[in-house]
Amino acid sequence: DLSFLKTFNAQLDLEVNNLVYHGVPASSVVMKGSNQQGKAVIDSLQAVIAGGSVKATGTVDATSAVPQITVKPTMQNVALGDLLKTLNYPQTLTGTVTAQGTFNSINSNFNDFEKGWQGYAHININQARLHGLNIQQLIQQAASRSNSDVKGMEHYERYTEVKNLVVDTVFNQGQLKVTRMNGASELLTVAGTGVL
């Protein structure tokens, strides 16, 4: 219930040296915003997270029966493995993430990210590593089984590396569409689309 925002006007300038939000440690948090009787604006929100920076702007319109929220986040050089670790997710994908997107609430269920939000994001992961799976090894082993002239390496890393992975996504009420995925390394080119 965001109707309380309709009862006051305010200006906010906030600085926090260290903050933990939902288990994610952040430093150098700076927020500037305002509220005019239910129309709130986040002019800027920035923080240092997992070795990189996160910035966001946004609006909240609480004057209608169903509040409308828009958030435009941007990430620069965030260590994906460190971020996954702080969120208690397995570090199956690591690399440095730069991303930007726009997300909008679509009903009053905005506390539930899966059901209450839609949006899109452009994501770029440098030095991406998919841990536990070496695609090059799988291809070389399959080729060597069918052709005795093909020899695989004696030692393989336990990951697939893609130097630069670019992903465009569309998110709508829990469904994530990958509308474009492109990546390349010395031995591998990755391209595709999909739905999760």
Coordinates of C-alpha atoms in Angstrom, one line a residue:
D1 CA 0.0 0.0 0.0
L2 CA 1.7 3.2 -1.2
S3 CA -1.2 5.5 -0.6
F4 CA 0.7 7.1 2.3
L5 CA 2.8 8.9 -0.3
K6 CA -0.3 11.0 -1.2
T7 CA -0.3 12.6 2.3
F8 CA 3.0 14.6 2.1
N9 CA 5.6 16.4 0.0
A10 CA 9.3 15.8 0.6
Q11 CA 12.8 16.1 -0.7
L12 CA 15.4 13.4 0.1
D13 CA 19.2 13.4 -0.1
L14 CA 20.6 10.3 1.5
E15 CA 24.2 9.0 1.8
V16 CA 25.2 5.7 3.4
N17 CA 28.7 4.4 3.7
N18 CA 27.8 0.7 4.0
L19 CA 24.5 -1.0 3.6
V20 CA 23.2 -4.5 3.4
Y21 CA 20.0 -4.9 1.4
H22 CA 18.5 -8.4 1.1
G23 CA 21.9 -9.9 1.8
V24 CA 23.7 -7.8 -0.8
P25 CA 26.4 -5.6 0.7
A26 CA 26.7 -2.1 -0.9
S27 CA 28.9 0.9 -0.2
S28 CA 28.9 4.5 -1.2
V29 CA 25.1 4.6 -1.4
V30 CA 23.7 7.9 -2.6
M31 CA 20.1 8.6 -3.2
K32 CA 18.3 11.8 -4.3
G33 CA 14.5 11.9 -4.7
S34 CA 11.3 13.8 -4.1
N35 CA 7.6 13.2 -3.5
Q36 CA 4.7 15.5 -4.4
Q37 CA 1.5 14.1 -2.9
G38 CA 1.9 10.6 -4.3
K39 CA 4.1 11.3 -7.3
A40 CA 7.6 10.2 -6.2
V41 CA 10.7 10.5 -8.3
I42 CA 14.1 8.8 -7.7
D43 CA 16.4 11.3 -9.5
S44 CA 19.4 9.1 -8.8
L45 CA 20.3 6.1 -6.7
Q46 CA 23.9 4.8 -6.9
A47 CA 26.0 2.3 -5.1
V48 CA 29.1 0.2 -5.3
I49 CA 28.2 -3.5 -5.4
A50 CA 30.5 -6.5 -6.1
G51 CA 33.3 -4.4 -7.3
G52 CA 31.2 -2.4 -9.8
S53 CA 28.7 0.4 -9.8
V54 CA 24.9 0.2 -9.9
K55 CA 22.8 3.3 -10.7
A56 CA 19.0 3.7 -11.1
T57 CA 16.3 6.3 -11.7
G58 CA 12.6 5.7 -11.3
T59 CA 9.1 7.0 -10.6
V60 CA 6.2 6.0 -8.4
D61 CA 2.7 7.2 -9.1
A62 CA 0.6 6.3 -6.1
T63 CA -2.3 8.6 -7.0
S64 CA -4.3 5.9 -8.8
A65 CA -5.9 2.7 -7.4
V66 CA -3.0 0.6 -8.7
P67 CA 0.3 2.3 -8.1
Q68 CA 2.6 2.6 -11.2
I69 CA 6.3 2.1 -10.7
T70 CA 9.0 2.4 -13.3
V71 CA 12.7 1.6 -12.5
K72 CA 15.6 2.1 -14.9
P73 CA 18.7 0.4 -13.5
T74 CA 22.2 0.4 -15.0
M75 CA 25.2 -1.8 -13.9
Q76 CA 28.8 -1.2 -14.7
N77 CA 31.5 -3.9 -14.3
V78 CA 29.7 -5.9 -11.5
A79 CA 31.4 -9.2 -10.7
L80 CA 28.6 -11.7 -11.4
G81 CA 30.1 -14.5 -9.4
D82 CA 30.4 -12.3 -6.2
L83 CA 26.8 -11.1 -6.7
L84 CA 25.4 -14.6 -7.1
K85 CA 27.4 -15.7 -4.0
T86 CA 25.9 -12.9 -1.8
L87 CA 22.4 -13.9 -3.1
N88 CA 23.1 -17.6 -2.1
Y89 CA 22.9 -18.7 -5.7
P90 CA 25.4 -21.2 -7.2
Q91 CA 28.3 -19.5 -9.0
T92 CA 27.6 -21.4 -12.3
L93 CA 28.2 -18.3 -14.4
T94 CA 30.9 -15.8 -13.6
G95 CA 32.2 -12.7 -15.4
T96 CA 31.9 -8.9 -15.3
V97 CA 28.4 -7.6 -16.0
T98 CA 27.4 -4.3 -17.6
A99 CA 23.7 -4.0 -18.1
Q100 CA 20.8 -1.5 -18.5
G101 CA 17.1 -1.9 -18.6
T102 CA 13.6 -0.6 -17.8
F103 CA 11.1 -2.4 -15.6
N104 CA 7.5 -1.4 -14.9
S105 CA 5.0 -2.7 -12.3
I106 CA 1.9 -4.1 -14.0
N107 CA -0.4 -4.6 -11.0
S108 CA -0.6 -4.1 -7.3
N109 CA 1.6 -7.2 -6.7
F110 CA 4.9 -5.3 -7.1
N111 CA 6.5 -7.1 -4.1
D112 CA 6.5 -10.3 -6.2
F113 CA 9.0 -9.8 -9.0
E114 CA 7.7 -12.8 -11.0
K115 CA 4.1 -11.8 -11.1
G116 CA 4.1 -8.0 -10.8
W117 CA 6.7 -6.8 -13.3
Q118 CA 7.6 -6.5 -16.9
G119 CA 10.5 -4.9 -18.7
Y120 CA 13.6 -5.5 -20.8
A121 CA 17.4 -5.5 -20.3
H122 CA 20.5 -5.4 -22.5
I123 CA 23.3 -7.4 -20.8
N124 CA 26.9 -7.6 -21.6
I125 CA 29.1 -10.2 -19.8
N126 CA 32.9 -9.9 -20.3
Q127 CA 35.1 -13.0 -19.6
A128 CA 31.9 -15.1 -19.1
R129 CA 32.6 -18.6 -17.8
L130 CA 29.9 -21.3 -17.6
H131 CA 31.3 -23.5 -14.8
G132 CA 30.9 -27.3 -14.8
L133 CA 30.5 -27.7 -18.6
N134 CA 33.2 -27.5 -21.3
I135 CA 31.5 -27.4 -24.7
Q136 CA 34.8 -27.7 -26.6
Q137 CA 35.6 -30.9 -24.7
L138 CA 32.2 -32.4 -25.6
I139 CA 32.6 -31.6 -29.3
Q140 CA 36.2 -33.0 -29.4
Q141 CA 35.3 -36.2 -27.6
A142 CA 32.3 -36.8 -29.9
A143 CA 34.5 -36.2 -33.0
S144 CA 37.3 -38.5 -31.7
R145 CA 34.8 -41.3 -31.1
S146 CA 33.6 -41.2 -34.7
N147 CA 37.0 -40.5 -36.3
S148 CA 40.3 -42.0 -35.0
D149 CA 42.3 -39.3 -36.7
V150 CA 40.8 -36.6 -34.4
K151 CA 42.6 -36.4 -31.1
G152 CA 41.4 -34.5 -28.1
M153 CA 43.5 -32.7 -25.5
E154 CA 44.7 -34.5 -22.5
H155 CA 43.5 -31.9 -20.0
Y156 CA 40.4 -29.7 -20.2
E157 CA 39.3 -26.8 -18.0
R158 CA 36.0 -27.5 -16.2
Y159 CA 34.3 -24.5 -17.7
T160 CA 33.3 -22.9 -21.1
E161 CA 34.6 -19.5 -21.6
V162 CA 33.1 -16.8 -23.8
K163 CA 35.1 -13.6 -24.0
N164 CA 32.1 -11.3 -24.6
L165 CA 28.5 -12.4 -24.2
V166 CA 25.7 -10.0 -25.2
V167 CA 22.1 -10.9 -24.3
D168 CA 18.9 -9.0 -24.9
T169 CA 16.0 -10.0 -22.7
V170 CA 12.3 -9.2 -22.3
F171 CA 10.7 -10.0 -19.0
N172 CA 6.9 -10.4 -18.4
Q173 CA 5.3 -11.8 -15.2
G174 CA 7.9 -14.5 -14.6
Q175 CA 8.6 -15.4 -18.2
L176 CA 12.1 -14.4 -19.5
K177 CA 12.6 -14.3 -23.2
V178 CA 16.1 -14.2 -24.6
T179 CA 15.5 -12.3 -27.8
R180 CA 19.2 -12.3 -28.8
M181 CA 22.3 -14.0 -27.5
N182 CA 25.7 -13.6 -29.2
G183 CA 29.2 -14.5 -27.9
A184 CA 32.6 -15.5 -29.1
S185 CA 35.9 -16.8 -27.9
E186 CA 39.0 -18.3 -29.6
L187 CA 37.3 -21.7 -30.1
L188 CA 33.6 -21.0 -29.7
T189 CA 30.8 -18.8 -31.2
V190 CA 27.5 -18.7 -29.3
A191 CA 24.2 -17.5 -30.7
G192 CA 20.6 -18.2 -29.9
T193 CA 17.3 -17.3 -28.4
G194 CA 15.1 -18.9 -25.8
V195 CA 12.5 -18.7 -23.1
L196 CA 12.7 -19.4 -19.4

